[in-house]
Backbone as JSON Lines, residues from 0, in Angstrom:
{"i":0,"aa":"M","n":[8.55,100.32,168.33],"ca":[9.59,99.7,167.55],"c":[10.46,98.8,168.42]}
{"i":1,"aa":"T","n":[10.69,99.19,169.68],"ca":[11.51,98.37,170.55],"c":[10.82,97.06,170.88]}
{"i":2,"aa":"K","n":[9.47,97.05,170.86],"ca":[8.75,95.81,171.12],"c":[8.98,94.82,169.98]}
{"i":3,"aa":"L","n":[9.18,95.29,168.8],"ca":[9.39,94.45,167.63],"c":[10.86,94.03,167.48]}
{"i":4,"aa":"F","n":[11.77,94.86,167.98],"ca":[13.21,94.61,167.82],"c":[13.67,93.33,168.5]}
{"i":5,"aa":"K","n":[13.25,93.13,169.76],"ca":[13.7,91.96,170.53],"c":[13.26,90.65,169.88]}
{"i":6,"aa":"P","n":[12.01,90.46,169.48],"ca":[11.62,89.2,168.82],"c":[12.34,88.99,167.48]}
{"i":7,"aa":"L","n":[12.56,90.07,166.73],"ca":[13.28,89.93,165.46],"c":[14.75,89.52,165.7]}
{"i":8,"aa":"L","n":[15.36,90.08,166.73],"ca":[16.73,89.74,167.07],"c":[16.83,88.27,167.45]}
{"i":9,"aa":"V","n":[15.92,87.79,168.29],"ca":[15.9,86.39,168.71],"c":[15.67,85.48,167.5]}
{"i":10,"aa":"A","n":[14.75,85.84,166.63],"ca":[14.48,85.03,165.43],"c":[15.69,84.99,164.52]}
{"i":11,"aa":"G","n":[16.36,86.12,164.37],"ca":[17.57,86.18,163.53],"c":[18.69,85.31,164.08]}
{"i":12,"aa":"L","n":[18.88,85.37,165.4],"ca":[19.92,84.54,166.02],"c":[19.59,83.06,165.89]}
{"i":13,"aa":"L","n":[18.33,82.7,166.06],"ca":[17.94,81.3,165.88],"c":[18.17,80.84,164.45]}
{"i":14,"aa":"L","n":[17.86,81.7,163.5],"ca":[18.06,81.38,162.1],"c":[19.55,81.19,161.8]}
{"i":15,"aa":"L","n":[20.37,82.08,162.3],"ca":[21.82,81.95,162.1],"c":[22.36,80.69,162.76]}
{"i":16,"aa":"G","n":[21.87,80.41,163.97],"ca":[22.32,79.22,164.68],"c":[21.96,77.95,163.94]}
{"i":17,"aa":"S","n":[20.75,77.89,163.41],"ca":[20.35,76.68,162.68],"c":[21.09,76.57,161.35]}
{"i":18,"aa":"A","n":[21.39,77.69,160.72],"ca":[22.16,77.66,159.47],"c":[23.57,77.17,159.73]}
{"i":19,"aa":"A","n":[24.16,77.6,160.84],"ca":[25.5,77.14,161.19],"c":[25.52,75.65,161.49]}
{"i":20,"aa":"A","n":[24.49,75.18,162.2],"ca":[24.41,73.75,162.5],"c":[24.23,72.94,161.21]}
{"i":21,"aa":"Y","n":[23.43,73.44,160.3],"ca":[23.24,72.75,159.02],"c":[24.53,72.72,158.21]}
{"i":22,"aa":"A","n":[25.29,73.82,158.23],"ca":[26.55,73.89,157.49],"c":[27.55,72.87,158.01]}
{"i":23,"aa":"D","n":[27.57,72.64,159.32],"ca":[28.48,71.65,159.89],"c":[28.13,70.24,159.44]}
{"i":24,"aa":"D","n":[26.85,69.95,159.24],"ca":[26.41,68.62,158.83],"c":[26.5,68.4,157.32]}
{"i":25,"aa":"A","n":[26.67,69.47,156.58],"ca":[26.7,69.37,155.12],"c":[27.97,68.63,154.7]}
{"i":26,"aa":"P","n":[27.88,67.78,153.66],"ca":[29.07,67.09,153.19],"c":[30.07,68.07,152.59]}
{"i":27,"aa":"A","n":[31.33,67.69,152.66],"ca":[32.39,68.53,152.1],"c":[32.23,68.59,150.59]}
{"i":28,"aa":"P","n":[32.53,69.72,149.99],"ca":[32.41,69.82,148.53],"c":[33.36,68.85,147.85]}
{"i":29,"aa":"A","n":[32.9,68.3,146.74],"ca":[33.7,67.33,146.0],"c":[34.64,68.05,145.04]}
{"i":30,"aa":"V","n":[35.49,68.9,145.56],"ca":[36.45,69.65,144.77],"c":[37.82,69.02,145.0]}
{"i":31,"aa":"A","n":[38.55,68.81,143.94],"ca":[39.88,68.24,144.07],"c":[40.77,69.22,144.82]}
{"i":32,"aa":"P","n":[41.59,68.73,145.74],"ca":[42.48,69.64,146.46],"c":[43.5,70.25,145.5]}
{"i":33,"aa":"A","n":[43.86,71.49,145.78],"ca":[44.81,72.19,144.91],"c":[46.19,71.55,144.99]}
{"i":34,"aa":"H","n":[46.53,70.96,146.12],"ca":[47.85,70.36,146.31],"c":[47.67,68.94,146.82]}
{"i":35,"aa":"K","n":[48.18,67.99,146.1],"ca":[48.0,66.59,146.47],"c":[49.15,66.05,147.32]}
{"i":36,"aa":"G","n":[49.99,66.91,147.82],"ca":[51.11,66.43,148.61],"c":[52.18,65.85,147.71]}
{"i":37,"aa":"W","n":[52.77,64.77,148.12],"ca":[53.89,64.17,147.39],"c":[53.44,63.19,146.32]}
{"i":38,"aa":"H","n":[52.15,62.98,146.18],"ca":[51.67,62.02,145.2],"c":[51.52,62.67,143.85]}
{"i":39,"aa":"M","n":[52.16,62.08,142.86],"ca":[52.08,62.6,141.5],"c":[51.37,61.58,140.64]}
{"i":40,"aa":"D","n":[50.7,62.06,139.64],"ca":[50.04,61.19,138.69],"c":[51.09,60.24,138.09]}
{"i":41,"aa":"P","n":[50.88,58.93,138.19],"ca":[51.87,57.98,137.68],"c":[52.21,58.2,136.2]}
{"i":42,"aa":"A","n":[51.24,58.58,135.4],"ca":[51.51,58.82,133.98],"c":[52.46,60.01,133.8]}
{"i":43,"aa":"K","n":[52.25,61.07,134.6],"ca":[53.13,62.24,134.53],"c":[54.54,61.87,134.99]}
{"i":44,"aa":"M","n":[54.6,61.09,136.07],"ca":[55.9,60.69,136.59],"c":[56.65,59.85,135.56]}
{"i":45,"aa":"E","n":[55.96,58.94,134.9],"ca":[56.6,58.1,133.88],"c":[57.05,58.94,132.7]}
{"i":46,"aa":"A","n":[56.26,59.94,132.31],"ca":[56.64,60.83,131.22],"c":[57.89,61.63,131.58]}
{"i":47,"aa":"M","n":[57.95,62.12,132.82],"ca":[59.13,62.86,133.27],"c":[60.36,61.96,133.3]}
{"i":48,"aa":"R","n":[60.18,60.73,133.76],"ca":[61.28,59.76,133.82],"c":[61.79,59.47,132.42]}
{"i":49,"aa":"A","n":[60.88,59.23,131.48],"ca":[61.27,58.93,130.1],"c":[62.01,60.1,129.47]}
{"i":50,"aa":"K","n":[61.53,61.32,129.75],"ca":[62.19,62.52,129.21],"c":[63.6,62.65,129.78]}
{"i":51,"aa":"H","n":[63.75,62.43,131.08],"ca":[65.06,62.52,131.73],"c":[66.02,61.47,131.15]}
{"i":52,"aa":"L","n":[65.53,60.23,131.0],"ca":[66.39,59.17,130.47],"c":[66.77,59.43,129.02]}
{"i":53,"aa":"Q","n":[65.85,59.98,128.23],"ca":[66.18,60.3,126.85],"c":[67.23,61.39,126.78]}
{"i":54,"aa":"M","n":[67.12,62.39,127.66],"ca":[68.11,63.45,127.73],"c":[69.47,62.89,128.12]}
{"i":55,"aa":"L","n":[69.5,61.98,129.09],"ca":[70.75,61.35,129.5],"c":[71.33,60.51,128.37]}
{"i":56,"aa":"H","n":[70.5,59.75,127.69],"ca":[70.92,58.93,126.55],"c":[71.57,59.81,125.48]}
{"i":57,"aa":"D","n":[70.93,60.95,125.18],"ca":[71.46,61.86,124.17],"c":[72.75,62.52,124.61]}
{"i":58,"aa":"K","n":[72.83,62.94,125.87],"ca":[74.04,63.59,126.38],"c":[75.23,62.63,126.38]}
{"i":59,"aa":"L","n":[74.95,61.38,126.74],"ca":[76.03,60.39,126.79],"c":[76.43,59.89,125.41]}
{"i":60,"aa":"K","n":[75.56,60.13,124.42],"ca":[75.79,59.65,123.05],"c":[76.06,58.13,123.07]}
{"i":61,"aa":"I","n":[75.08,57.4,123.58],"ca":[75.19,55.95,123.72],"c":[75.42,55.31,122.36]}
{"i":62,"aa":"Q","n":[76.45,54.47,122.3],"ca":[76.82,53.76,121.07],"c":[76.04,52.44,120.99]}
{"i":63,"aa":"P","n":[75.89,51.88,119.8],"ca":[75.13,50.62,119.66],"c":[75.64,49.5,120.56]}
{"i":64,"aa":"Q","n":[76.96,49.39,120.74],"ca":[77.51,48.32,121.59],"c":[77.24,48.57,123.08]}
{"i":65,"aa":"Q","n":[76.8,49.78,123.45],"ca":[76.48,50.11,124.83],"c":[74.98,49.99,125.12]}
{"i":66,"aa":"E","n":[74.2,49.78,124.09],"ca":[72.75,49.82,124.22],"c":[72.2,48.76,125.18]}
{"i":67,"aa":"A","n":[72.76,47.55,125.16],"ca":[72.26,46.49,126.04],"c":[72.47,46.86,127.51]}
{"i":68,"aa":"A","n":[73.65,47.4,127.84],"ca":[73.92,47.82,129.21],"c":[73.02,49.0,129.6]}
{"i":69,"aa":"W","n":[72.77,49.89,128.63],"ca":[71.86,51.02,128.88],"c":[70.45,50.52,129.22]}
{"i":70,"aa":"Q","n":[69.96,49.54,128.43],"ca":[68.62,49.01,128.67],"c":[68.51,48.35,130.04]}
{"i":71,"aa":"T","n":[69.54,47.61,130.44],"ca":[69.55,46.98,131.77],"c":[69.56,48.04,132.86]}
{"i":72,"aa":"F","n":[70.37,49.07,132.66],"ca":[70.46,50.16,133.63],"c":[69.11,50.87,133.78]}
{"i":73,"aa":"T","n":[68.48,51.24,132.67],"ca":[67.21,51.96,132.76],"c":[66.1,51.08,133.32]}
{"i":74,"aa":"A","n":[66.13,49.79,133.0],"ca":[65.12,48.88,133.56],"c":[65.26,48.79,135.08]}
{"i":75,"aa":"S","n":[66.5,48.83,135.57],"ca":[66.71,48.74,137.02],"c":[66.25,50.01,137.73]}
{"i":76,"aa":"M","n":[66.19,51.11,137.01],"ca":[65.79,52.38,137.62],"c":[64.28,52.52,137.72]}
{"i":77,"aa":"K","n":[63.55,51.68,136.98],"ca":[62.1,51.77,137.02],"c":[61.62,51.28,138.38]}
{"i":78,"aa":"H","n":[60.85,52.12,139.03],"ca":[60.36,51.78,140.36],"c":[59.23,50.77,140.25]}
{"i":79,"aa":"E","n":[59.46,49.62,140.81],"ca":[58.41,48.6,140.82],"c":[57.77,48.61,142.19]}
{"i":80,"aa":"K","n":[56.46,48.62,142.18],"ca":[55.75,48.6,143.46],"c":[56.05,47.27,144.14]}
{"i":81,"aa":"M","n":[56.56,47.39,145.35],"ca":[56.92,46.19,146.1],"c":[55.67,45.44,146.54]}
{"i":82,"aa":"A","n":[55.74,44.14,146.44],"ca":[54.63,43.33,146.92],"c":[54.54,43.51,148.43]}
{"i":83,"aa":"K","n":[53.33,43.62,148.91],"ca":[53.15,43.8,150.34],"c":[53.55,42.5,151.04]}
{"i":84,"aa":"P","n":[54.53,42.57,151.94],"ca":[54.98,41.36,152.6],"c":[53.93,40.82,153.56]}
{"i":85,"aa":"A","n":[54.01,39.54,153.78],"ca":[53.11,38.92,154.76],"c":[53.47,39.47,156.13]}
{"i":86,"aa":"M","n":[52.47,39.93,156.83],"ca":[52.72,40.53,158.14],"c":[52.81,39.45,159.2]}
{"i":87,"aa":"D","n":[53.89,39.49,159.94],"ca":[54.09,38.59,161.05],"c":[53.52,39.27,162.29]}
{"i":88,"aa":"D","n":[52.42,38.75,162.79],"ca":[51.76,39.37,163.93],"c":[52.64,39.37,165.18]}
{"i":89,"aa":"K","n":[53.6,38.48,165.21],"ca":[54.45,38.38,166.4],"c":[55.7,39.25,166.3]}
{"i":90,"aa":"A","n":[55.97,39.81,165.11],"ca":[57.16,40.65,164.93],"c":[56.96,41.97,165.65]}
{"i":91,"aa":"T","n":[58.04,42.46,166.23],"ca":[57.99,43.75,166.91],"c":[58.16,44.86,165.87]}
{"i":92,"aa":"A","n":[57.9,46.08,166.27],"ca":[58.04,47.22,165.36],"c":[59.48,47.31,164.82]}
{"i":93,"aa":"P","n":[60.51,47.17,165.66],"ca":[61.88,47.22,165.12],"c":[62.16,46.08,164.13]}
{"i":94,"aa":"E","n":[61.6,44.9,164.39],"ca":[61.81,43.78,163.46],"c":[61.15,44.05,162.11]}
{"i":95,"aa":"R","n":[59.94,44.61,162.15],"ca":[59.25,44.92,160.89],"c":[60.01,45.99,160.12]}
{"i":96,"aa":"M","n":[60.54,46.98,160.83],"ca":[61.29,48.03,160.16],"c":[62.58,47.47,159.56]}
{"i":97,"aa":"E","n":[63.21,46.56,160.27],"ca":[64.43,45.95,159.75],"c":[64.14,45.14,158.48]}
{"i":98,"aa":"Q","n":[63.02,44.42,158.46],"ca":[62.63,43.67,157.25],"c":[62.39,44.61,156.08]}
{"i":99,"aa":"M","n":[61.72,45.73,156.35],"ca":[61.46,46.71,155.31],"c":[62.78,47.29,154.79]}
{"i":100,"aa":"M","n":[63.7,47.58,155.68],"ca":[65.0,48.12,155.3],"c":[65.76,47.12,154.44]}
{"i":101,"aa":"Q","n":[65.69,45.84,154.76],"ca":[66.38,44.82,153.98],"c":[65.8,44.72,152.56]}
{"i":102,"aa":"R","n":[64.48,44.87,152.43],"ca":[63.86,44.86,151.09],"c":[64.33,46.05,150.27]}
{"i":103,"aa":"H","n":[64.37,47.22,150.9],"ca":[64.84,48.42,150.21],"c":[66.32,48.3,149.84]}
{"i":104,"aa":"Q","n":[67.09,47.73,150.73],"ca":[68.52,47.57,150.48],"c":[68.75,46.62,149.3]}
{"i":105,"aa":"A","n":[67.96,45.56,149.2],"ca":[68.08,44.63,148.08],"c":[67.75,45.32,146.76]}
{"i":106,"aa":"E","n":[66.72,46.19,146.78],"ca":[66.36,46.94,145.57],"c":[67.48,47.9,145.18]}
{"i":107,"aa":"M","n":[68.05,48.59,146.15],"ca":[69.15,49.51,145.87],"c":[70.38,48.76,145.36]}
{"i":108,"aa":"Q","n":[70.63,47.56,145.87],"ca":[71.76,46.76,145.39],"c":[71.57,46.41,143.92]}
{"i":109,"aa":"K","n":[70.34,46.09,143.53],"ca":[70.03,45.8,142.13],"c":[70.33,47.03,141.26]}
{"i":110,"aa":"H","n":[69.95,48.22,141.72],"ca":[70.25,49.45,140.99],"c":[71.76,49.67,140.87]}
{"i":111,"aa":"L","n":[72.46,49.46,141.97],"ca":[73.91,49.66,141.98],"c":[74.61,48.7,141.03]}
{"i":112,"aa":"D","n":[74.22,47.43,141.03],"ca":[74.84,46.45,140.13],"c":[74.63,46.84,138.67]}
{"i":113,"aa":"A","n":[73.43,47.28,138.33],"ca":[73.15,47.71,136.95],"c":[73.95,48.96,136.6]}
{"i":114,"aa":"L","n":[74.08,49.9,137.54],"ca":[74.86,51.11,137.3],"c":[76.33,50.77,137.07]}
{"i":115,"aa":"K","n":[76.89,49.87,137.88],"ca":[78.29,49.49,137.72],"c":[78.53,48.83,136.36]}
{"i":116,"aa":"A","n":[77.63,47.94,135.96],"ca":[77.77,47.27,134.66],"c":[77.68,48.28,133.53]}
{"i":117,"aa":"F","n":[76.74,49.21,133.62],"ca":[76.59,50.24,132.59],"c":[77.8,51.17,132.58]}
{"i":118,"aa":"Y","n":[78.22,51.62,133.74],"ca":[79.34,52.55,133.86],"c":[80.62,51.95,133.27]}
{"i":119,"aa":"A","n":[80.8,50.64,133.44],"ca":[81.99,49.97,132.9],"c":[81.99,49.98,131.37]}
{"i":120,"aa":"Q","n":[80.84,50.11,130.75],"ca":[80.72,50.15,129.28],"c":[80.98,51.54,128.71]}
{"i":121,"aa":"L","n":[81.04,52.54,129.56],"ca":[81.18,53.92,129.1],"c":[82.64,54.28,128.82]}
{"i":122,"aa":"T","n":[82.83,55.21,127.91],"ca":[84.16,55.76,127.65],"c":[84.5,56.71,128.79]}
{"i":123,"aa":"P","n":[85.78,57.07,128.96],"ca":[86.13,58.02,130.02],"c":[85.37,59.35,129.91]}
{"i":124,"aa":"E","n":[85.13,59.82,128.69],"ca":[84.37,61.07,128.51],"c":[82.92,60.89,128.97]}
{"i":125,"aa":"Q","n":[82.32,59.77,128.63],"ca":[80.95,59.49,129.05],"c":[80.88,59.35,130.58]}
{"i":126,"aa":"Q","n":[81.91,58.72,131.17],"ca":[81.94,58.56,132.63],"c":[81.98,59.93,133.32]}
{"i":127,"aa":"K","n":[82.73,60.88,132.74],"ca":[82.78,62.23,133.32],"c":[81.4,62.88,133.28]}
{"i":128,"aa":"I","n":[80.71,62.71,132.16],"ca":[79.35,63.27,132.04],"c":[78.45,62.64,133.08]}
{"i":129,"aa":"M","n":[78.52,61.33,133.2],"ca":[77.68,60.6,134.17],"c":[78.02,61.04,135.6]}
{"i":130,"aa":"D","n":[79.31,61.18,135.9],"ca":[79.72,61.61,137.23],"c":[79.18,63.0,137.54]}
{"i":131,"aa":"H","n":[79.25,63.89,136.56],"ca":[78.78,65.25,136.77],"c":[77.27,65.31,136.96]}
{"i":132,"aa":"M","n":[76.54,64.53,136.15],"ca":[75.08,64.58,136.22],"c":[74.52,63.89,137.46]}
{"i":133,"aa":"H","n":[75.21,62.9,137.97],"ca":[74.68,62.13,139.1],"c":[75.56,62.22,140.33]}
{"i":134,"aa":"G","n":[76.39,63.25,140.37],"ca":[77.25,63.44,141.52],"c":[76.56,64.29,142.57]}
{"i":135,"aa":"P","n":[77.28,64.59,143.65],"ca":[76.7,65.46,144.68],"c":[76.46,66.84,144.1]}
{"i":136,"aa":"R","n":[75.39,67.44,144.51],"ca":[75.01,68.74,143.96],"c":[75.8,69.88,144.59]}
{"i":137,"aa":"G","n":[76.34,69.66,145.77],"ca":[77.12,70.71,146.4],"c":[76.25,71.84,146.92]}
{"i":138,"aa":"K","n":[76.89,72.93,147.24],"ca":[76.18,74.08,147.8],"c":[75.53,74.88,146.68]}
{"i":139,"aa":"M","n":[74.39,75.46,147.01],"ca":[73.67,76.3,146.06],"c":[73.78,77.75,146.51]}
{"i":140,"aa":"D","n":[73.8,78.66,145.55],"ca":[73.78,80.07,145.91],"c":[72.34,80.49,146.23]}
{"i":141,"aa":"H","n":[72.15,81.74,146.51],"ca":[70.81,82.2,146.93],"c":[69.77,82.12,145.82]}
{"i":142,"aa":"R","n":[70.18,81.91,144.57],"ca":[69.22,81.78,143.47],"c":[68.98,80.32,143.09]}
{"i":143,"aa":"G","n":[69.52,79.38,143.88],"ca":[69.28,77.96,143.61],"c":[70.2,77.38,142.55]}
{"i":144,"aa":"R","n":[71.28,78.08,142.21],"ca":[72.25,77.56,141.24],"c":[73.48,77.06,142.0]}
{"i":145,"aa":"P","n":[74.2,76.09,141.42],"ca":[75.42,75.63,142.09],"c":[76.41,76.77,142.23]}
{"i":146,"aa":"E","n":[77.12,76.8,143.35],"ca":[78.13,77.84,143.54],"c":[79.17,77.74,142.45]}
{"i":147,"aa":"G","n":[79.58,78.88,141.93],"ca":[80.6,78.9,140.88],"c":[80.03,78.68,139.49]}
{"i":148,"aa":"A","n":[78.73,78.49,139.36],"ca":[78.12,78.28,138.06],"c":[78.13,79.6,137.29]}
{"i":149,"aa":"P","n":[78.33,79.54,135.97],"ca":[78.31,80.77,135.19],"c":[76.9,81.36,135.17]}
{"i":150,"aa":"P","n":[76.8,82.67,134.95],"ca":[75.47,83.29,134.88],"c":[74.63,82.67,133.76]}
{"i":151,"aa":"A","n":[73.33,82.69,133.93],"ca":[72.43,82.06,132.97],"c":[72.47,82.74,131.61]}
{"i":152,"aa":"N","n":[72.74,84.05,131.57],"ca":[72.73,84.75,130.29],"c":[74.11,84.92,129.68]}
{"i":153,"aa":"G","n":[75.06,84.14,130.09],"ca":[76.36,84.19,129.42],"c":[77.42,84.3,130.36]}
């Protein structure tokens, strides 16, 4: 039996070694990753955005005379994919970053201008709601609720 054991052991190890080598060369399974990182389906993101804006519209009780400012405000909040700028091969990394920052700053200025115009159309009560909803969140307690918030069940 010992004469048979050694050749079987060698054959088994060779078989395992070749199977392992084959497994390394095999293509990765075409299974979608469970977590896609920070990328969300654009349709889902748009649906969430629309739901949030509708909730804000309802909470603020937007009046017909405020509707034009509301439309301008919501249009400014829609994220538009920035056109890829022409790359200057001679620009340094800090120069390219500064150009990118200026593009982002211009987009944020557009949002701010629309917010100011919309905010000016709001009544003092609506402004308080807007301030509360878009103000600093402050500290959270250990359950993820703002400090001083009433209990969820009453």
